[in-house]
Structures are given as C-alpha cells and as structure tokens.
C-alpha cells in the first residue's frame, strides 16, 4: 500500500500531491469530528491520551521529517555554516506562531472562557475553539507541503516516501483534533451538525498551507533548509505551548504521557521504516 501511495504522489507532482495529501488530513479531521453524531461526551482519560498521542506525532515529525533533512540539505548549500539557516528557520517558525498566538483570539480545548488568549474579544466560545485548532493546523499543512516540494528537488531524506509518511502521521493525529473541537461544543449544547461543522472546519487551512509550502520551496530552492526548520519550529511551539498543557489539567497526566510516547513511536516508525 505504501508503495502505491508513493507512486501516486510521484505521478501527481509535488504541488498536486501536497494538495491531495492535505485534503486527506483535512478529511481525517472530519472523521474525528463525526464522532459527535454518536456520542455527546468522551471519557477524559481517553481524550487526554489522544491529545498526548497528537503531541508525540508532532514532535517526532519535527525531527525525522523536517529538522534532519533540513540539516542534510543545508550541508550542500552552506558547507561551512550549515547549522545557521536551520537554527534561524527553527526560531523564526516558533516566533511566527508566537505572534499569531498573541494576536489571534482563541481558546484552548480544556480552558475556560476567562482563559482565552490573543486580542480580547467577545466572540463565542465555539469561534475561539475553532481558531485555536486552526492555529494548530497551519504548521502541519506547511510541513507536508514543504516536504513534498523538497522531494521534488531530489533531496535524500526528504523523499516522496518521507512526505507520504508525514501526511499519514498527521492524518492519524488529526482524528483526535477533530474530536477536540466538536465534542466540547456538543457538551456546551450546540447541535450535532454544527459541532461537526466547526470540528472539520478547523483543518481547512491545511490544504492551503500545504500548497503554499510546496510552491515556495520549488521556486526558491535555496530556502529549503530554512523552510523545513521553520515548519519544525512552528510545530514544536504548538506542542509545548498548547497540546501538552491541555493534557496536564486533570488527573490523567500519566496516560497523556503514555499517549505521547506511543504517538512519537508511531511517527518515528512511519518515517524511518519506509525511508
């Protein structure tokens, strides 16, 4: 199956492949959001474990799918200071999400209305939750697009196989992300249809970010080490600032850590086993 996905991606070309891959990750978010049609609530232990799994996938992807190939490619372009564009991209990726975090009104999943972040606003909780997960999904879409674009340049370690593995890993962890938006809205009294709509809508930015990332690196090859590490920095910021704190607000912190470790191993295996 994995070989079939790789061949299909090659036939499509990097930009179309990035679009298809990120549409798939969007659909997996919709699958997670659709759980709201069958359940009104989800056990908090399960929920925190799944959030931990999400963090593990993102951390593993940040290294094996993004930082490692970024360093390898930087050696070819900047042989004496190959670490510089990687370090700069990583820091700027984190600062980019930091700026959005301070400006964009949003509310993390397990936080109360009074704990909303960004510019003060009277927007409804559903809108703030949607914006929080949307912010989360921007670096994921960028990462997939950048990796497909870098694969088109023939970089060893940033192959189509690695890009497909990253897309699969993010698709898997998008299922709990969809639930993370739709279930709290359902508990708050919103209809099943509206809860599902908001849940799937949170990932609509992934296809857009994916296409932008693929096009950027294809037409600006020398920015590839920077672009890969930028996406990694953005993902790391999201995990540490958002995902991990959300799993530590109840009594199931150990389960969240175990979920994190499982997610990390799953993404590592996806990336390394088929590299």
CSV table of N, CA and C in Angstrom, one decimal, residues 29-129:
chain,number,residue,atom,x,y,z
A,29,UNK,N,-9.6,14.9,9.9
A,29,UNK,CA,-10.2,15.7,11.0
A,29,UNK,C,-11.7,15.6,11.0
A,30,UNK,N,-12.3,15.6,9.8
A,30,UNK,CA,-13.7,15.4,9.7
A,30,UNK,C,-14.2,14.1,10.3
A,31,UNK,N,-13.4,13.0,10.0
A,31,UNK,CA,-13.7,11.7,10.6
A,31,UNK,C,-13.8,11.8,12.2
A,32,UNK,N,-12.8,12.5,12.7
A,32,UNK,CA,-12.8,12.7,14.2
A,32,UNK,C,-14.0,13.5,14.6
A,33,UNK,N,-14.3,14.6,13.9
A,33,UNK,CA,-15.4,15.4,14.3
A,33,UNK,C,-16.7,14.7,14.2
A,34,UNK,N,-16.8,13.7,13.3
A,34,UNK,CA,-18.1,13.0,13.1
A,34,UNK,C,-18.5,12.1,14.3
A,35,UNK,N,-17.5,11.9,15.2
A,35,UNK,CA,-17.8,11.1,16.4
A,35,UNK,C,-19.0,11.7,17.2
A,36,UNK,N,-19.1,13.0,17.0
A,36,UNK,CA,-20.1,13.8,17.7
A,36,UNK,C,-21.5,13.3,17.4
A,37,UNK,N,-21.7,12.7,16.2
A,37,UNK,CA,-23.0,12.2,15.8
A,37,UNK,C,-23.4,10.9,16.7
A,38,UNK,N,-22.4,10.3,17.3
A,38,UNK,CA,-22.7,9.1,18.1
A,38,UNK,C,-22.6,9.3,19.6
A,39,UNK,N,-21.7,10.2,20.0
A,39,UNK,CA,-21.5,10.5,21.4
A,39,UNK,C,-21.6,11.9,21.7
A,40,UNK,N,-22.1,12.3,22.9
A,40,UNK,CA,-22.2,13.6,23.4
A,40,UNK,C,-20.9,14.0,24.1
A,41,UNK,N,-20.3,13.0,24.8
A,41,UNK,CA,-19.1,13.3,25.6
A,41,UNK,C,-18.1,12.2,25.3
A,42,UNK,N,-16.9,12.4,25.7
A,42,UNK,CA,-15.9,11.4,25.6
A,42,UNK,C,-15.1,11.3,26.9
A,43,UNK,N,-14.8,10.1,27.3
A,43,UNK,CA,-14.1,9.9,28.6
A,43,UNK,C,-12.8,10.8,28.6
A,44,UNK,N,-12.6,11.5,29.7
A,44,UNK,CA,-11.5,12.5,29.8
A,44,UNK,C,-10.1,11.7,29.7
A,45,UNK,N,-10.1,10.5,30.3
A,45,UNK,CA,-8.8,9.8,30.2
A,45,UNK,C,-8.5,9.4,28.7
A,46,UNK,N,-9.5,9.0,28.0
A,46,UNK,CA,-9.3,8.7,26.6
A,46,UNK,C,-8.9,10.0,25.8
A,47,UNK,N,-9.6,11.1,26.1
A,47,UNK,CA,-9.3,12.4,25.5
A,47,UNK,C,-7.9,12.9,25.7
A,48,UNK,N,-7.4,12.8,26.9
A,48,UNK,CA,-6.1,13.3,27.3
A,48,UNK,C,-5.0,12.4,26.6
A,49,UNK,N,-5.3,11.1,26.6
A,49,UNK,CA,-4.4,10.1,25.9
A,49,UNK,C,-4.2,10.4,24.5
A,50,UNK,N,-5.3,10.7,23.8
A,50,UNK,CA,-5.3,11.1,22.4
A,50,UNK,C,-4.6,12.4,22.1
A,51,UNK,N,-4.8,13.3,23.0
A,51,UNK,CA,-4.1,14.6,22.9
A,51,UNK,C,-2.6,14.4,23.0
A,52,UNK,N,-2.2,13.5,24.0
A,52,UNK,CA,-0.8,13.2,24.1
A,52,UNK,C,-0.2,12.5,22.9
A,53,UNK,N,-1.0,11.6,22.3
A,53,UNK,CA,-0.6,11.0,21.0
A,53,UNK,C,-0.4,12.0,20.0
A,54,UNK,N,-1.2,13.0,19.9
A,54,UNK,CA,-1.0,14.1,18.9
A,54,UNK,C,0.3,14.8,19.1
A,55,UNK,N,0.6,15.1,20.3
A,55,UNK,CA,1.9,15.8,20.6
A,55,UNK,C,3.1,14.9,20.3
A,56,UNK,N,3.0,13.6,20.5
A,56,UNK,CA,4.1,12.7,20.2
A,56,UNK,C,4.3,12.6,18.7
A,57,UNK,N,3.3,12.6,17.9
A,57,UNK,CA,3.4,12.6,16.4
A,57,UNK,C,4.1,13.8,15.9
A,58,UNK,N,3.7,15.0,16.5
A,58,UNK,CA,4.2,16.2,16.0
A,58,UNK,C,5.7,16.4,16.4
A,59,UNK,N,6.1,16.0,17.6
A,59,UNK,CA,7.5,16.1,18.0
A,59,UNK,C,8.3,15.2,17.1
A,60,UNK,N,7.9,14.0,16.9
A,60,UNK,CA,8.7,13.0,16.1
A,60,UNK,C,8.8,13.5,14.6
A,61,UNK,N,7.7,14.0,14.1
A,61,UNK,CA,7.7,14.6,12.7
A,61,UNK,C,8.6,15.8,12.6
A,62,UNK,N,8.7,16.6,13.7
A,62,UNK,CA,9.5,17.8,13.6
A,62,UNK,C,11.0,17.4,13.4
A,63,UNK,N,11.4,16.3,14.0
A,63,UNK,CA,12.8,15.9,13.9
A,63,UNK,C,13.1,15.1,12.6
A,64,UNK,N,12.4,13.9,12.5
A,64,UNK,CA,12.7,13.0,11.4
A,64,UNK,C,12.3,13.5,10.1
A,65,UNK,N,11.2,14.1,10.0
A,65,UNK,CA,10.6,14.6,8.7
A,65,UNK,C,11.1,16.0,8.3
A,66,UNK,N,11.5,16.8,9.3
A,66,UNK,CA,11.8,18.2,9.0
A,66,UNK,C,13.3,18.6,9.3
A,67,UNK,N,13.6,18.5,10.6
A,67,UNK,CA,14.9,19.0,11.0
A,67,UNK,C,16.1,18.2,10.4
A,68,UNK,N,16.0,16.9,10.5
A,68,UNK,CA,17.1,16.0,10.0
A,68,UNK,C,17.3,16.3,8.5
A,69,UNK,N,16.3,16.2,7.6
A,69,UNK,CA,16.6,16.5,6.2
A,69,UNK,C,17.0,18.0,6.0
A,70,UNK,N,16.6,18.9,6.8
A,70,UNK,CA,17.0,20.3,6.7
A,70,UNK,C,18.5,20.4,6.9
A,71,UNK,N,19.0,19.7,7.9
A,71,UNK,CA,20.4,19.8,8.2
A,71,UNK,C,21.3,19.1,7.1
A,72,UNK,N,20.7,18.0,6.5
A,72,UNK,CA,21.5,17.3,5.5
A,72,UNK,C,21.5,18.2,4.2
A,73,UNK,N,20.4,18.8,3.9
A,73,UNK,CA,20.4,19.7,2.7
A,73,UNK,C,21.2,20.9,2.9
A,74,UNK,N,21.2,21.5,4.1
A,74,UNK,CA,22.0,22.7,4.4
A,74,UNK,C,23.5,22.5,4.2
A,75,UNK,N,24.0,21.3,4.4
A,75,UNK,CA,25.4,20.9,4.2
A,75,UNK,C,25.8,21.1,2.7
A,76,UNK,N,24.9,20.9,1.8
A,76,UNK,CA,25.2,21.1,0.4
A,76,UNK,C,25.2,22.5,0.0
A,77,UNK,N,24.4,23.4,0.6
A,77,UNK,CA,24.3,24.8,0.2
A,77,UNK,C,25.2,25.6,1.0
A,78,UNK,N,25.3,25.4,2.3
A,78,UNK,CA,26.2,26.1,3.2
A,78,UNK,C,27.1,25.2,3.9
A,79,UNK,N,28.2,24.7,3.3
A,79,UNK,CA,29.0,23.7,3.8
A,79,UNK,C,29.8,24.1,5.1
A,80,UNK,N,30.0,25.4,5.3
A,80,UNK,CA,30.8,25.8,6.5
A,80,UNK,C,29.9,26.1,7.6
A,81,UNK,N,28.7,26.6,7.4
A,81,UNK,CA,27.8,27.0,8.5
A,81,UNK,C,26.4,26.5,8.2
A,82,UNK,N,26.4,25.2,8.0
A,82,UNK,CA,25.1,24.6,7.6
A,82,UNK,C,24.0,24.7,8.7
A,83,UNK,N,24.5,24.8,10.0
A,83,UNK,CA,23.6,24.9,11.1
A,83,UNK,C,22.8,26.3,11.1
A,84,UNK,N,23.4,27.3,10.5
A,84,UNK,CA,22.8,28.6,10.6
A,84,UNK,C,21.4,28.8,10.1
A,85,UNK,N,21.1,28.4,8.8
A,85,UNK,CA,19.8,28.6,8.3
A,85,UNK,C,18.8,27.7,9.0
A,86,UNK,N,19.3,26.5,9.5
A,86,UNK,CA,18.4,25.6,10.2
A,86,UNK,C,18.0,26.2,11.6
A,87,UNK,N,19.0,26.7,12.3
A,87,UNK,CA,18.7,27.3,13.6
A,87,UNK,C,17.8,28.6,13.4
A,88,UNK,N,18.1,29.4,12.4
A,88,UNK,CA,17.3,30.6,12.1
A,88,UNK,C,15.9,30.3,11.8
A,89,UNK,N,15.7,29.3,10.9
A,89,UNK,CA,14.4,28.9,10.5
A,89,UNK,C,13.6,28.3,11.7
A,90,UNK,N,14.2,27.5,12.5
A,90,UNK,CA,13.5,26.9,13.6
A,90,UNK,C,13.0,28.0,14.6
A,91,UNK,N,13.9,28.9,14.9
A,91,UNK,CA,13.5,30.0,15.8
A,91,UNK,C,12.4,30.9,15.2
A,92,UNK,N,12.5,31.2,14.0
A,92,UNK,CA,11.5,32.1,13.3
A,92,UNK,C,10.2,31.4,13.2
A,93,UNK,N,10.2,30.0,13.0
A,93,UNK,CA,9.0,29.3,12.9
A,93,UNK,C,8.2,29.4,14.3
A,94,UNK,N,9.0,29.2,15.4
A,94,UNK,CA,8.3,29.4,16.7
A,94,UNK,C,7.8,30.8,16.9
A,95,UNK,N,8.6,31.8,16.5
A,95,UNK,CA,8.2,33.2,16.7
A,95,UNK,C,7.0,33.5,15.8
A,96,UNK,N,6.9,32.9,14.7
A,96,UNK,CA,5.7,33.1,13.8
A,96,UNK,C,4.4,32.7,14.5
A,97,UNK,N,4.5,31.5,15.1
A,97,UNK,CA,3.3,31.0,15.8
A,97,UNK,C,3.1,31.8,17.1
A,98,UNK,N,4.2,32.2,17.7
A,98,UNK,CA,4.1,33.1,18.9
A,98,UNK,C,3.3,34.4,18.6
A,99,UNK,N,3.7,35.0,17.5
A,99,UNK,CA,3.0,36.2,17.1
A,99,UNK,C,1.5,36.0,16.8
A,100,UNK,N,1.2,34.9,16.1
A,100,UNK,CA,-0.2,34.6,15.8
A,100,UNK,C,-0.9,34.3,17.1
A,101,UNK,N,-0.3,33.6,18.1
A,101,UNK,CA,-0.9,33.3,19.3
A,101,UNK,C,-1.2,34.5,20.1
A,102,UNK,N,-0.4,35.6,20.0
A,102,UNK,CA,-0.7,36.8,20.8
A,102,UNK,C,-1.7,37.7,20.1
A,103,UNK,N,-1.8,37.5,18.8
A,103,UNK,CA,-2.7,38.4,18.0
A,103,UNK,C,-4.1,37.8,17.8
A,104,UNK,N,-4.1,36.5,17.5
A,104,UNK,CA,-5.4,35.8,17.1
A,104,UNK,C,-6.2,35.4,18.3
A,105,UNK,N,-7.4,35.9,18.5
A,105,UNK,CA,-8.2,35.5,19.7
A,105,UNK,C,-8.5,34.0,19.5
A,106,UNK,N,-8.2,33.2,20.6
A,106,UNK,CA,-8.5,31.8,20.6
A,106,UNK,C,-8.6,31.3,22.0
A,107,UNK,N,-9.1,30.0,22.1
A,107,UNK,CA,-9.3,29.4,23.4
A,107,UNK,C,-8.9,28.0,23.3
A,108,UNK,N,-8.0,27.5,24.1
A,108,UNK,CA,-7.5,26.1,24.1
A,108,UNK,C,-8.6,25.2,24.6
A,109,UNK,N,-8.5,24.0,24.3
A,109,UNK,CA,-9.6,23.0,24.4
A,109,UNK,C,-10.1,22.8,25.8
A,110,UNK,N,-9.2,22.6,26.8
A,110,UNK,CA,-9.6,22.3,28.1
A,110,UNK,C,-9.6,23.6,29.0
A,111,UNK,N,-9.6,24.8,28.4
A,111,UNK,CA,-9.5,26.0,29.2
A,111,UNK,C,-10.9,26.7,29.3
A,112,UNK,N,-11.1,27.4,30.3
A,112,UNK,CA,-12.3,28.2,30.5
A,112,UNK,C,-12.4,29.4,29.7
A,113,UNK,N,-13.6,30.0,29.5
A,113,UNK,CA,-13.8,31.2,28.7
A,113,UNK,C,-12.9,32.4,29.2
A,114,UNK,N,-12.6,32.5,30.5
A,114,UNK,CA,-11.8,33.5,31.0
A,114,UNK,C,-10.4,33.4,30.7
A,115,UNK,N,-10.0,32.2,30.1
A,115,UNK,CA,-8.5,32.0,29.8
A,115,UNK,C,-8.2,32.1,28.3
A,116,UNK,N,-9.1,32.8,27.6
A,116,UNK,CA,-8.9,33.0,26.2
A,116,UNK,C,-7.6,33.8,26.0
A,117,UNK,N,-6.9,33.6,24.9
A,117,UNK,CA,-5.7,34.2,24.6
A,117,UNK,C,-5.8,35.1,23.3
A,118,UNK,N,-4.8,35.9,23.1
A,118,UNK,CA,-4.9,36.8,21.9
A,118,UNK,C,-5.5,38.1,22.3
A,119,UNK,N,-5.9,38.9,21.2
A,119,UNK,CA,-6.5,40.2,21.4
A,119,UNK,C,-7.9,39.9,22.1
A,120,UNK,N,-8.2,40.7,23.2
A,120,UNK,CA,-9.5,40.5,23.8
A,120,UNK,C,-10.7,40.6,22.9
A,121,UNK,N,-11.7,39.8,23.0
A,121,UNK,CA,-12.8,39.8,22.1
A,121,UNK,C,-14.0,39.2,22.8
A,122,UNK,N,-15.2,39.5,22.3
A,122,UNK,CA,-16.4,38.9,22.9
A,122,UNK,C,-16.9,37.7,22.0
A,123,UNK,N,-16.1,37.2,21.1
A,123,UNK,CA,-16.5,36.2,20.3
A,123,UNK,C,-17.0,34.9,21.1
A,124,UNK,N,-17.9,34.2,20.5
A,124,UNK,CA,-18.4,33.0,21.1
A,124,UNK,C,-17.3,31.9,21.3
A,125,UNK,N,-17.5,31.1,22.3
A,125,UNK,CA,-16.5,30.1,22.6
A,125,UNK,C,-16.2,29.1,21.5
A,126,UNK,N,-17.3,28.8,20.7
A,126,UNK,CA,-17.1,27.9,19.5
A,126,UNK,C,-16.1,28.5,18.5
A,127,UNK,N,-16.2,29.8,18.3
A,127,UNK,CA,-15.3,30.5,17.4
A,127,UNK,C,-13.9,30.5,17.9
A,128,UNK,N,-13.7,30.7,19.2
A,128,UNK,CA,-12.4,30.7,19.8
A,128,UNK,C,-11.8,29.3,19.8
A,129,UNK,N,-12.5,28.3,20.0
A,129,UNK,CA,-12.0,26.9,19.9
A,129,UNK,C,-11.6,26.6,18.5
